[in-house]
Amino acid sequence: MTRTYKNYINGKWVRSRTGECFENINPANTGDVIGRFQKSDREDVEQAIASAFNARKQWRDTPAPRRGEILFRVAELLVKEKESLARDMTREMGKILAETRGDVQEAIDLTYYTAGEGRRMAGDTVPSELDKKFCMSVRMPLGVVGCITPWNFPLAIPSWKLIPALVTGNTVVIKPATATPLTVVNFIKIFEKAGLPPGVLNMVTGFGSDVGWPMVEHPKVNLVSFTGSFDTGSQIAAGCASHMKQFSLEMGGKNAIIVMDDADLELTVEGILFGAFGTTGQRCTACSRVIVHHKVQKKLTALLVKRAKALRLGDGLNSKVDVGPLINEEAQKKVELYIKIGKKEGAKLLCGGGVPKGRGLGKGFFFEPTVFTDVSPHMRIAQEEIFGPVVSLITCRSFDQAIEIVNDSRYGLSSAIYTRDVNKAFQAIQELDTGITYINASTIGAEIQLPFGGTKGTGNGHREAGTTALEIFTEWKSVYVDYSGKLQKAQIDT
Ligand code: UN1
C-alpha cells in the first residue's frame, strides 16, 4: 500500500481541503511509487499562513539563543538520520547516494553554522553626535516568510532558507517541490522532534499555481524566498513587487570552466566530469560550458570523451553507479530537444546524446553523458540552461577571449579556471562576472560558510548561506536612546 503524507499546519499533520493527492515517483524506476502527497490549494495555504501569523509574536519574543538551541537539536537529528534521509532522497530524486549524503551534510553544516547566529546576529553600536545619547542597530524578523524550494537539492536548499529564517525569529510556510516532498516531510519531522513550537513552521504540498502563487499574493506574507527557474522567478518577482513585499530569488546558471594552455589536464577533466555530470547536470552550478585554449583543445577533448563514455548509469542506490536519472520525463524530453538544437546549430556531438538502452535503464528517465564540440558562444546550447548531462566545448585563442565568452551570458552564478599561472588566476577572479569563482576546481561544491548566489539573471542581488543570509531574513531597526533628560536636536544642536 502506498503511503499518504499530509500537510503540516499549526503543529498538526492534516489533509488538504481538496481531498486530492498527487503521486511522487522514483525517477530511476517509475514503477516505484514513493508516496501520495496532498494536492493542496489556496485554502490550505490560507490556513498555513494564519498559523504562521499567529505564532509569530511568541517566536519573535523567544530569545534568539533559545531559538538557536532548538536548531542545534535539529542539526544533531540530521546527523543521526543522515543515512535514511539520504536513501529516501536518492529514491525520490535520483542522484547517487554519495551526493544525497552530501546534500544532507550541507544541511547539517548550514544548520550548525547558522544556529550559532542565535548568539551573534550583531548590529552596530556607533557614537552619537550628541552627548548622553546612545546609537545602535538591531536586526528584526520580517514576520511570515514563504519558501518555495526546488527538487535538485531537496534538503540542502530548504535548510538554506528555513534555518536562517527561523533563527532570526520569522515564522515560515514552505512549499516543497512536487518531485521531492518526502525529504521535506522528513525534515519537518525533525523540527517537530527538536521541539519547535506549533505554528512556527508549516508545510503545504502541491503545485506552484495552487500553493506557491497564493503565498506570493497573500498580504500576511512578508517575504518570498524562491529557488528555481528564471521564468518562475521573474513571475514571483513581479507578483511580489505589485504587493510591495520582499523577495529573494536564486535562479539559473550557465556556468563555465576555462581551461588555459598551462592547465593540469588530468585534474581539469576530473573537474569537468564532476561539474557537468554530477547530479546528472541538474545543479544551478553545473558546468555546462568549457572554454578551452586551442593549444590544449585536442588533448583535453580526447581525455574528456574517454572518461565521459566510461561513466556508469543506473539507480543511485547502487554504489557502482556514477550518474543517476533525470528528474522526470519532461526533463528527459527537454534534454533531447537541446541535443537536436545543438546538432542543427552545427555543433558536433562527440559522445552521448540519447536515452540509453542498457539493462534496467528503460524504467527510469536516464540520459547519456553528452559532450558537444565546435560550439560557438552564441549557439542556444551555449546560452540556455539545459539542466541535464550536457557539456559544450568552446575553443578560445586567448585568456581575454575566454573571459569575454564566459561573461557573455544572461546568468552569473559560478565560474572556474584551470591554470598554473597565479597572475591569470587573480585576473580571472577580478574579471569573471559571477557570484562564485573557483581556481583549479570545478564550478560545483560551494561551502555554506560563504555567500551563495550570482549576478545578472541568476538572482536579485541576495546571497544565501554564510552571514549574508541574515540580510535576506531580517530588517534593520536603528535605535536612539537619549538619556540627557532634555530635548536634543540632531543636526541642529552643534
Ligand atoms: C544548486 O545547484 O542549486 O555548490 C545548489 C554546489 C552545491 C549547491 C548547489 N553546494 O554545487
Short mmCIF file of C-alpha atoms and ligand atoms in Angstrom, two decimals:
data_model
loop_
_atom_site.label_atom_id
_atom_site.label_comp_id
_atom_site.label_asym_id
_atom_site.label_seq_id
_atom_site.Cartn_x
_atom_site.Cartn_y
_atom_site.Cartn_z
CA MET A 1 0.00 0.00 0.00
CA THR A 2 1.34 3.40 -0.96
CA ARG A 3 1.60 5.71 1.98
CA THR A 4 -0.23 9.04 2.07
CA TYR A 5 1.58 12.03 3.56
CA LYS A 6 -0.15 15.09 4.93
CA ASN A 7 0.42 18.82 5.21
CA TYR A 8 1.87 20.23 8.43
CA ILE A 9 -0.10 23.17 9.78
CA ASN A 10 -0.03 24.58 13.29
CA GLY A 11 1.88 21.56 14.60
CA LYS A 12 -0.58 19.01 13.17
CA TRP A 13 -0.47 16.67 10.18
CA VAL A 14 -3.60 17.43 8.20
CA ARG A 15 -5.20 16.53 4.88
CA SER A 16 -5.82 19.12 2.20
CA ARG A 17 -9.32 20.58 1.90
CA THR A 18 -9.29 19.41 -1.73
CA GLY A 19 -9.30 15.75 -0.73
CA GLU A 20 -6.92 15.16 -3.65
CA CYS A 21 -3.39 13.80 -3.78
CA PHE A 22 -0.55 13.58 -6.27
CA GLU A 23 1.96 10.75 -6.57
CA ASN A 24 5.70 11.00 -6.12
CA ILE A 25 7.60 8.57 -8.33
CA ASN A 26 11.15 7.24 -8.26
CA PRO A 27 12.83 8.69 -11.39
CA ALA A 28 15.15 5.65 -11.64
CA ASN A 29 12.22 3.25 -11.61
CA THR A 30 8.80 4.60 -12.46
CA GLY A 31 7.11 1.51 -11.03
CA ASP A 32 8.26 2.56 -7.56
CA VAL A 33 5.69 4.97 -6.11
CA ILE A 34 7.20 6.74 -3.13
CA GLY A 35 4.05 8.19 -1.72
CA ARG A 36 0.89 10.16 -2.17
CA PHE A 37 1.06 13.80 -1.15
CA GLN A 38 -1.64 16.41 -0.59
CA LYS A 39 -2.64 18.32 -3.70
CA SER A 40 -3.37 21.46 -1.74
CA ASP A 41 -4.88 24.72 -2.83
CA ARG A 42 -5.32 28.34 -1.76
CA GLU A 43 -7.45 27.47 1.28
CA ASP A 44 -4.76 25.22 2.75
CA VAL A 45 -2.19 27.95 2.17
CA GLU A 46 -4.51 30.43 3.86
CA GLN A 47 -4.61 28.20 6.97
CA ALA A 48 -0.87 27.70 7.00
CA ILE A 49 -0.26 31.44 6.72
CA ALA A 50 -2.78 32.13 9.50
CA SER A 51 -0.96 29.61 11.68
CA ALA A 52 2.44 31.21 10.95
CA PHE A 53 0.98 34.66 11.53
CA ASN A 54 -0.47 33.69 14.91
CA ALA A 55 2.79 32.12 16.04
CA ARG A 56 4.99 34.99 15.01
CA LYS A 57 4.85 37.13 18.13
CA GLN A 58 5.66 34.30 20.52
CA TRP A 59 8.52 33.11 18.30
CA ARG A 60 9.88 36.62 17.79
CA ASP A 61 9.89 37.12 21.56
CA THR A 62 11.65 33.81 22.22
CA PRO A 63 15.26 34.84 22.92
CA ALA A 64 17.40 34.19 19.86
CA PRO A 65 19.84 31.92 21.76
CA ARG A 66 16.85 29.70 22.70
CA ARG A 67 15.76 29.62 19.06
CA GLY A 68 19.31 28.66 18.16
CA GLU A 69 19.29 25.82 20.70
CA ILE A 70 16.28 24.22 19.05
CA LEU A 71 18.10 24.47 15.73
CA PHE A 72 21.22 22.86 17.19
CA ARG A 73 18.98 19.94 18.12
CA VAL A 74 17.77 19.91 14.51
CA ALA A 75 21.42 19.61 13.40
CA GLU A 76 22.02 16.71 15.81
CA LEU A 77 18.97 14.87 14.49
CA LEU A 78 20.10 15.45 10.92
CA VAL A 79 23.42 13.83 11.83
CA LYS A 80 21.63 10.89 13.41
CA GLU A 81 19.28 10.37 10.50
CA LYS A 82 21.75 11.19 7.73
CA GLU A 83 21.71 7.75 6.11
CA SER A 84 17.95 7.29 5.99
CA LEU A 85 17.44 10.86 4.78
CA ALA A 86 19.97 10.25 2.00
CA ARG A 87 18.34 6.96 0.96
CA ASP A 88 14.86 8.48 0.81
CA MET A 89 16.30 11.37 -1.17
CA THR A 90 18.02 9.15 -3.76
CA ARG A 91 14.80 7.21 -4.15
CA GLU A 92 12.68 10.27 -4.76
CA MET A 93 15.15 12.45 -6.65
CA GLY A 94 17.56 10.05 -8.35
CA LYS A 95 21.02 11.45 -7.62
CA ILE A 96 23.54 8.91 -6.36
CA LEU A 97 23.85 8.12 -2.68
CA ALA A 98 27.26 9.82 -2.29
CA GLU A 99 25.59 13.03 -3.47
CA THR A 100 22.45 12.74 -1.36
CA ARG A 101 24.69 12.14 1.65
CA GLY A 102 26.45 15.34 0.62
CA ASP A 103 23.10 17.10 0.37
CA VAL A 104 22.24 16.08 3.94
CA GLN A 105 25.74 17.09 5.06
CA GLU A 106 25.23 20.52 3.53
CA ALA A 107 22.06 20.92 5.60
CA ILE A 108 23.94 19.76 8.72
CA ASP A 109 26.77 22.24 8.11
CA LEU A 110 24.35 25.06 7.41
CA THR A 111 22.28 24.30 10.49
CA TYR A 112 25.24 24.16 12.89
CA TYR A 113 26.72 27.30 11.40
CA THR A 114 23.51 29.33 11.33
CA ALA A 115 22.07 28.16 14.67
CA GLY A 116 25.10 29.93 16.20
CA GLU A 117 23.68 33.20 14.92
CA GLY A 118 21.25 32.89 17.82
CA ARG A 119 24.14 34.21 19.91
CA ARG A 120 25.57 36.64 17.34
CA MET A 121 23.30 38.48 14.92
CA ALA A 122 25.36 41.53 15.56
CA GLY A 123 24.34 45.06 14.76
CA ASP A 124 26.32 48.27 15.01
CA THR A 125 26.90 50.42 18.06
CA VAL A 126 28.14 53.81 16.96
CA PRO A 127 28.82 57.14 18.66
CA SER A 128 26.11 59.78 18.68
CA GLU A 129 26.75 63.34 17.61
CA LEU A 130 25.07 64.44 20.84
CA ASP A 131 26.08 63.95 24.48
CA LYS A 132 24.15 61.39 26.55
CA LYS A 133 22.65 59.73 23.54
CA PHE A 134 23.22 56.11 22.54
CA CYS A 135 23.01 54.78 18.96
CA MET A 136 22.70 51.17 17.85
CA SER A 137 21.11 49.00 15.21
CA VAL A 138 19.35 45.69 15.79
CA ARG A 139 18.07 43.02 13.43
CA MET A 140 14.33 42.38 13.41
CA PRO A 141 12.48 39.46 11.84
CA LEU A 142 10.27 40.23 8.86
CA GLY A 143 7.27 38.25 10.11
CA VAL A 144 5.92 35.46 7.92
CA VAL A 145 8.24 34.04 5.28
CA GLY A 146 7.11 31.92 2.32
CA CYS A 147 9.69 29.45 0.99
CA ILE A 148 9.39 27.77 -2.40
CA THR A 149 12.09 25.14 -2.81
CA PRO A 150 13.42 23.04 -5.71
CA TRP A 151 13.94 19.31 -6.15
CA ASN A 152 17.63 19.22 -7.09
CA PHE A 153 18.82 19.85 -3.52
CA PRO A 154 15.76 18.57 -1.66
CA LEU A 155 17.21 19.10 1.82
CA ALA A 156 20.17 21.49 1.50
CA ILE A 157 18.21 24.28 -0.15
CA PRO A 158 15.25 24.11 2.26
CA SER A 159 17.84 24.34 5.05
CA TRP A 160 19.39 27.46 3.45
CA LYS A 161 16.01 29.12 3.81
CA LEU A 162 14.38 27.63 6.90
CA ILE A 163 17.29 27.81 9.32
CA PRO A 164 18.22 31.48 8.85
CA ALA A 165 14.52 32.44 8.66
CA LEU A 166 13.84 30.70 11.97
CA VAL A 167 16.93 31.70 13.91
CA THR A 168 16.18 35.35 13.15
CA GLY A 169 12.65 34.98 14.52
CA ASN A 170 10.43 34.62 11.47
CA THR A 171 7.71 32.04 11.10
CA VAL A 172 7.52 30.07 7.90
CA VAL A 173 5.32 28.36 5.33
CA ILE A 174 7.23 26.09 2.97
CA LYS A 175 6.06 24.64 -0.33
CA PRO A 176 8.44 21.84 -1.34
CA ALA A 177 8.92 20.88 -4.99
CA THR A 178 6.29 18.37 -6.06
CA ALA A 179 9.08 15.99 -7.14
CA THR A 180 10.68 15.84 -3.67
CA PRO A 181 8.14 16.39 -0.92
CA LEU A 182 9.21 13.34 1.11
CA THR A 183 12.57 14.85 2.02
CA VAL A 184 10.86 17.99 3.30
CA VAL A 185 8.33 15.89 5.25
CA ASN A 186 11.32 14.12 6.84
CA PHE A 187 12.88 17.49 7.62
CA ILE A 188 9.68 18.81 9.20
CA LYS A 189 9.51 15.72 11.42
CA ILE A 190 12.99 16.58 12.66
CA PHE A 191 11.93 20.11 13.59
CA GLU A 192 8.97 18.58 15.39
CA LYS A 193 11.22 16.22 17.35
CA ALA A 194 13.61 19.06 18.15
CA GLY A 195 10.77 20.89 19.90
CA LEU A 196 9.91 23.69 17.52
CA PRO A 197 6.61 25.19 18.78
CA PRO A 198 3.44 24.65 16.70
CA GLY A 199 2.76 27.22 14.00
CA VAL A 200 6.35 28.36 13.67
CA LEU A 201 6.99 26.15 10.65
CA ASN A 202 4.24 24.96 8.32
CA MET A 203 4.38 22.88 5.16
CA VAL A 204 1.88 22.72 2.32
CA THR A 205 2.47 20.40 -0.64
CA GLY A 206 1.08 20.97 -4.10
CA PHE A 207 1.67 22.78 -7.36
CA GLY A 208 3.01 26.26 -7.98
CA SER A 209 -0.18 27.89 -9.17
CA ASP A 210 -2.26 26.38 -6.32
CA VAL A 211 0.19 26.76 -3.43
CA GLY A 212 3.13 28.95 -4.44
CA TRP A 213 1.20 31.75 -6.05
CA PRO A 214 -1.22 32.30 -3.12
CA MET A 215 1.86 32.83 -0.93
CA VAL A 216 3.11 35.50 -3.35
CA GLU A 217 -0.24 37.27 -3.28
CA HIS A 218 -1.04 36.96 0.41
CA PRO A 219 -0.78 40.25 2.34
CA LYS A 220 0.41 38.49 5.50
CA VAL A 221 3.49 37.00 3.82
CA ASN A 222 6.33 39.49 4.18
CA LEU A 223 9.00 37.77 2.09
CA VAL A 224 9.05 35.06 -0.56
CA SER A 225 12.28 33.13 -0.87
CA PHE A 226 12.48 31.10 -4.05
CA THR A 227 14.96 28.81 -5.78
CA GLY A 228 14.08 27.55 -9.24
CA SER A 229 13.83 28.58 -12.85
CA PHE A 230 14.31 32.07 -14.26
CA ASP A 231 10.80 32.15 -15.71
CA THR A 232 9.05 31.26 -12.45
CA GLY A 233 11.41 33.56 -10.55
CA SER A 234 10.57 36.56 -12.69
CA GLN A 235 6.83 35.91 -12.25
CA ILE A 236 7.38 35.75 -8.49
CA ALA A 237 9.40 38.97 -8.61
CA ALA A 238 6.62 40.76 -10.49
CA GLY A 239 3.97 39.36 -8.14
CA CYS A 240 5.90 40.38 -5.04
CA ALA A 241 6.65 43.82 -6.44
CA SER A 242 2.99 44.51 -7.10
CA HIS A 243 2.22 43.60 -3.48
CA MET A 244 5.28 45.56 -2.31
CA LYS A 245 6.75 42.58 -0.49
CA GLN A 246 10.32 41.41 -0.30
CA PHE A 247 11.67 38.53 -2.30
CA SER A 248 14.92 36.64 -2.68
CA LEU A 249 15.48 34.66 -5.83
CA GLU A 250 18.05 32.06 -6.72
CA MET A 251 17.71 31.03 -10.34
CA GLY A 252 19.70 29.63 -13.20
CA GLY A 253 23.27 29.39 -14.29
CA LYS A 254 25.25 28.78 -17.44
CA ASN A 255 28.46 28.05 -15.64
CA ALA A 256 31.76 27.70 -17.40
CA ILE A 257 35.21 26.28 -16.82
CA ILE A 258 38.12 27.99 -18.57
CA VAL A 259 40.98 25.67 -19.46
CA MET A 260 44.22 27.54 -20.12
CA ASP A 261 47.13 26.06 -22.07
CA ASP A 262 49.15 25.59 -18.87
CA ALA A 263 46.38 23.68 -17.02
CA ASP A 264 46.89 20.29 -15.40
CA LEU A 265 44.67 18.47 -17.88
CA GLU A 266 44.07 15.31 -15.85
CA LEU A 267 42.85 17.43 -12.94
CA THR A 268 40.78 19.58 -15.29
CA VAL A 269 39.00 16.56 -16.70
CA GLU A 270 38.12 15.40 -13.19
CA GLY A 271 36.61 18.83 -12.55
CA ILE A 272 34.65 18.88 -15.80
CA LEU A 273 33.22 15.39 -15.21
CA PHE A 274 32.19 16.24 -11.67
CA GLY A 275 30.73 19.61 -12.67
CA ALA A 276 28.95 18.53 -15.84
CA PHE A 277 27.67 15.07 -14.95
CA GLY A 278 27.43 15.14 -11.15
CA THR A 279 23.76 15.28 -10.11
CA THR A 280 23.14 14.39 -13.79
CA GLY A 281 23.90 18.02 -14.61
CA GLN A 282 20.92 19.19 -12.57
CA ARG A 283 22.65 21.80 -10.43
CA CYS A 284 22.34 25.54 -10.82
CA THR A 285 26.12 25.46 -10.53
CA ALA A 286 26.64 22.67 -13.09
CA CYS A 287 29.41 23.14 -15.63
CA SER A 288 27.71 23.39 -19.00
CA ARG A 289 30.40 25.24 -20.95
CA VAL A 290 34.11 24.53 -21.21
CA ILE A 291 36.15 27.33 -22.75
CA VAL A 292 39.32 25.59 -23.81
CA HIS A 293 42.53 27.14 -25.13
CA HIS A 294 43.14 25.98 -28.69
CA LYS A 295 46.61 24.66 -27.81
CA VAL A 296 45.23 22.02 -25.44
CA GLN A 297 41.86 21.52 -27.05
CA LYS A 298 42.62 18.23 -28.80
CA LYS A 299 44.21 16.58 -25.80
CA LEU A 300 41.56 17.74 -23.34
CA THR A 301 38.75 16.63 -25.64
CA ALA A 302 40.19 13.13 -26.04
CA LEU A 303 40.66 12.70 -22.29
CA LEU A 304 37.19 14.02 -21.52
CA VAL A 305 35.31 11.93 -24.04
CA LYS A 306 37.06 8.76 -22.92
CA ARG A 307 36.08 9.36 -19.32
CA ALA A 308 32.53 10.50 -20.13
CA LYS A 309 31.89 7.31 -22.09
CA ALA A 310 33.02 5.22 -19.15
CA LEU A 311 30.50 6.68 -16.69
CA ARG A 312 28.01 4.11 -15.41
CA LEU A 313 24.34 5.00 -15.38
CA GLY A 314 21.75 3.48 -13.11
CA ASP A 315 19.87 3.59 -9.84
CA GLY A 316 21.67 5.92 -7.46
CA LEU A 317 21.21 3.44 -4.60
CA ASN A 318 23.66 1.11 -6.35
CA SER A 319 27.16 2.05 -5.22
CA LYS A 320 28.66 1.16 -8.61
CA VAL A 321 26.64 3.84 -10.39
CA ASP A 322 28.18 7.23 -11.29
CA VAL A 323 25.18 9.03 -12.79
CA GLY A 324 21.52 8.70 -11.83
CA PRO A 325 18.44 9.59 -13.89
CA LEU A 326 16.96 12.98 -14.73
CA ILE A 327 14.08 14.07 -12.54
CA ASN A 328 11.18 13.26 -14.90
CA GLU A 329 10.07 12.65 -18.43
CA GLU A 330 9.69 16.34 -19.14
CA ALA A 331 13.35 16.88 -18.25
CA GLN A 332 14.35 13.97 -20.46
CA LYS A 333 12.38 15.46 -23.37
CA LYS A 334 13.91 18.88 -22.77
CA VAL A 335 17.46 17.50 -22.88
CA GLU A 336 16.63 15.52 -26.03
CA LEU A 337 15.36 18.70 -27.62
CA TYR A 338 18.60 20.54 -26.82
CA ILE A 339 20.57 17.73 -28.45
CA LYS A 340 18.57 18.28 -31.62
CA ILE A 341 19.01 22.04 -31.37
CA GLY A 342 22.78 21.65 -30.88
CA LYS A 343 23.14 19.42 -33.91
CA LYS A 344 21.03 21.72 -36.02
CA GLU A 345 23.12 24.71 -35.00
CA GLY A 346 26.20 22.90 -36.26
CA ALA A 347 27.76 21.66 -33.04
CA LYS A 348 29.49 18.28 -33.25
CA LEU A 349 28.31 15.52 -30.94
CA LEU A 350 31.28 13.60 -29.54
CA CYS A 351 29.52 11.22 -27.20
CA GLY A 352 26.17 10.55 -25.59
CA GLY A 353 23.22 12.49 -26.91
CA GLY A 354 20.48 9.99 -26.32
CA VAL A 355 18.36 7.97 -23.97
CA PRO A 356 20.46 4.90 -23.05
CA LYS A 357 19.31 1.41 -23.88
CA GLY A 358 21.12 -0.52 -21.11
CA ARG A 359 19.59 -3.13 -18.81
CA GLY A 360 17.06 -1.71 -16.38
CA LEU A 361 17.53 1.80 -17.71
CA GLY A 362 14.23 1.80 -19.58
CA LYS A 363 12.39 2.05 -16.25
CA GLY A 364 13.83 5.48 -15.49
CA PHE A 365 14.49 8.88 -17.04
CA PHE A 366 18.12 8.31 -17.88
CA PHE A 367 20.21 10.29 -20.31
CA GLU A 368 23.71 9.63 -21.63
CA PRO A 369 26.51 11.97 -20.54
CA THR A 370 26.91 14.16 -23.59
CA VAL A 371 29.82 16.17 -24.97
CA PHE A 372 29.47 18.64 -27.83
CA THR A 373 32.41 20.31 -29.55
CA ASP A 374 32.73 23.02 -32.21
CA VAL A 375 30.25 25.02 -30.20
CA SER A 376 30.22 28.75 -30.79
CA PRO A 377 29.39 31.11 -27.94
CA HIS A 378 26.06 32.23 -29.36
CA MET A 379 24.51 28.88 -30.04
CA ARG A 380 21.45 28.15 -27.92
CA ILE A 381 23.23 25.20 -26.28
CA ALA A 382 25.90 27.68 -25.13
CA GLN A 383 23.40 30.22 -23.84
CA GLU A 384 20.37 28.46 -22.38
CA GLU A 385 20.24 26.42 -19.21
CA ILE A 386 19.77 22.76 -20.17
CA PHE A 387 19.79 21.26 -16.65
CA GLY A 388 20.99 17.90 -17.85
CA PRO A 389 24.23 15.98 -18.51
CA VAL A 390 25.33 18.03 -21.50
CA VAL A 391 28.58 19.97 -21.79
CA SER A 392 29.65 22.19 -24.67
CA LEU A 393 33.29 22.74 -25.62
CA ILE A 394 34.07 26.19 -26.98
CA THR A 395 37.57 26.91 -28.27
CA CYS A 396 39.31 30.17 -27.42
CA ARG A 397 42.60 31.69 -28.56
CA SER A 398 43.46 33.79 -25.51
CA PHE A 399 42.73 34.43 -21.86
CA ASP A 400 40.90 37.66 -22.69
CA GLN A 401 38.69 35.94 -25.20
CA ALA A 402 37.87 33.21 -22.67
CA ILE A 403 36.75 35.78 -20.10
CA GLU A 404 34.63 37.51 -22.70
CA ILE A 405 32.89 34.26 -23.64
CA VAL A 406 32.17 33.32 -20.02
CA ASN A 407 30.73 36.74 -19.28
CA ASP A 408 28.57 36.75 -22.39
CA SER A 409 25.64 35.12 -20.60
CA ARG A 410 22.37 36.21 -19.06
CA TYR A 411 23.39 34.32 -15.92
CA GLY A 412 26.25 34.80 -13.48
CA LEU A 413 26.35 32.06 -10.88
CA SER A 414 29.59 30.07 -10.95
CA SER A 415 32.80 30.05 -12.98
CA ALA A 416 36.15 28.30 -12.83
CA ILE A 417 39.60 28.49 -14.35
CA TYR A 418 42.29 25.86 -14.55
CA THR A 419 45.71 27.43 -14.86
CA ARG A 420 49.08 27.29 -13.11
CA ASP A 421 49.65 31.00 -13.66
CA VAL A 422 48.87 32.86 -10.47
CA ASN A 423 48.53 36.18 -12.26
CA LYS A 424 45.93 34.78 -14.64
CA ALA A 425 44.07 33.21 -11.73
CA PHE A 426 43.79 36.51 -9.91
CA GLN A 427 42.92 38.37 -13.07
CA ALA A 428 40.11 35.85 -13.61
CA ILE A 429 38.81 36.44 -10.07
CA GLN A 430 38.69 40.12 -10.89
CA GLU A 431 37.08 39.85 -14.30
CA LEU A 432 34.65 36.93 -14.21
CA ASP A 433 31.18 38.33 -13.67
CA THR A 434 29.81 35.57 -11.44
CA GLY A 435 28.90 35.26 -7.77
CA ILE A 436 31.27 32.33 -7.31
CA THR A 437 34.67 31.67 -8.91
CA TYR A 438 36.82 28.59 -8.46
CA ILE A 439 40.53 28.33 -9.18
CA ASN A 440 41.67 24.84 -10.21
CA ALA A 441 38.39 23.34 -9.06
CA SER A 442 35.04 22.67 -10.68
CA THR A 443 32.03 25.01 -10.76
CA ILE A 444 30.17 22.99 -8.11
CA GLY A 445 30.79 22.34 -4.45
CA ALA A 446 30.14 25.63 -2.67
CA GLU A 447 30.55 25.58 1.12
CA ILE A 448 27.88 27.06 3.35
CA GLN A 449 30.06 29.49 5.29
CA LEU A 450 30.40 31.75 2.25
CA PRO A 451 27.64 33.62 0.42
CA PHE A 452 25.90 31.63 -2.32
CA GLY A 453 24.32 33.32 -5.30
CA GLY A 454 25.04 35.06 -8.54
CA THR A 455 24.96 38.15 -10.68
CA LYS A 456 22.66 39.16 -13.56
CA GLY A 457 19.74 36.78 -14.26
CA THR A 458 20.84 34.36 -11.55
CA GLY A 459 19.20 36.29 -8.77
CA ASN A 460 18.12 39.64 -7.42
CA GLY A 461 21.31 40.51 -5.61
CA HIS A 462 20.76 38.47 -2.47
CA ARG A 463 23.17 35.83 -1.26
CA GLU A 464 22.06 32.77 0.67
CA ALA A 465 24.11 30.89 3.32
CA GLY A 466 27.05 32.49 5.13
CA THR A 467 26.24 35.53 7.19
CA THR A 468 24.62 37.18 4.16
CA ALA A 469 21.52 35.01 4.66
CA LEU A 470 20.74 37.28 7.61
CA GLU A 471 20.31 40.18 5.21
CA ILE A 472 17.54 38.31 3.45
CA PHE A 473 15.55 37.37 6.53
CA THR A 474 15.85 40.46 8.70
CA GLU A 475 15.23 44.15 8.64
CA TRP A 476 17.29 46.74 10.44
CA LYS A 477 15.97 48.88 13.23
CA SER A 478 18.07 51.87 14.25
CA VAL A 479 17.66 52.73 17.90
CA TYR A 480 18.42 56.07 19.59
CA VAL A 481 18.38 56.28 23.37
CA ASP A 482 18.52 59.80 24.72
CA TYR A 483 19.40 59.79 28.43
CA SER A 484 20.12 63.52 28.73
CA GLY A 485 16.69 64.38 30.15
CA LYS A 486 16.30 67.28 27.73
CA LEU A 487 15.30 67.83 24.10
CA GLN A 488 18.41 67.36 21.96
CA LYS A 489 18.22 68.09 18.27
CA ALA A 490 20.42 66.15 15.86
CA GLN A 491 21.88 68.21 13.05
CA ILE A 492 20.67 71.42 14.76
CA ASP A 493 22.43 71.47 18.15
CA THR A 494 26.00 71.63 17.01
C1 UN1 B 1 22.17 24.34 -6.69
O1 UN1 B 1 22.61 23.78 -7.68
O2 UN1 B 1 21.03 24.84 -6.72
O3 UN1 B 1 27.79 24.33 -4.96
C2 UN1 B 1 22.88 24.40 -5.42
C3 UN1 B 1 27.07 23.35 -5.15
C4 UN1 B 1 26.14 22.92 -4.03
C5 UN1 B 1 24.88 23.72 -4.08
C6 UN1 B 1 24.23 23.75 -5.44
N1 UN1 B 1 26.79 23.09 -2.76
O4 UN1 B 1 27.08 22.74 -6.19
#
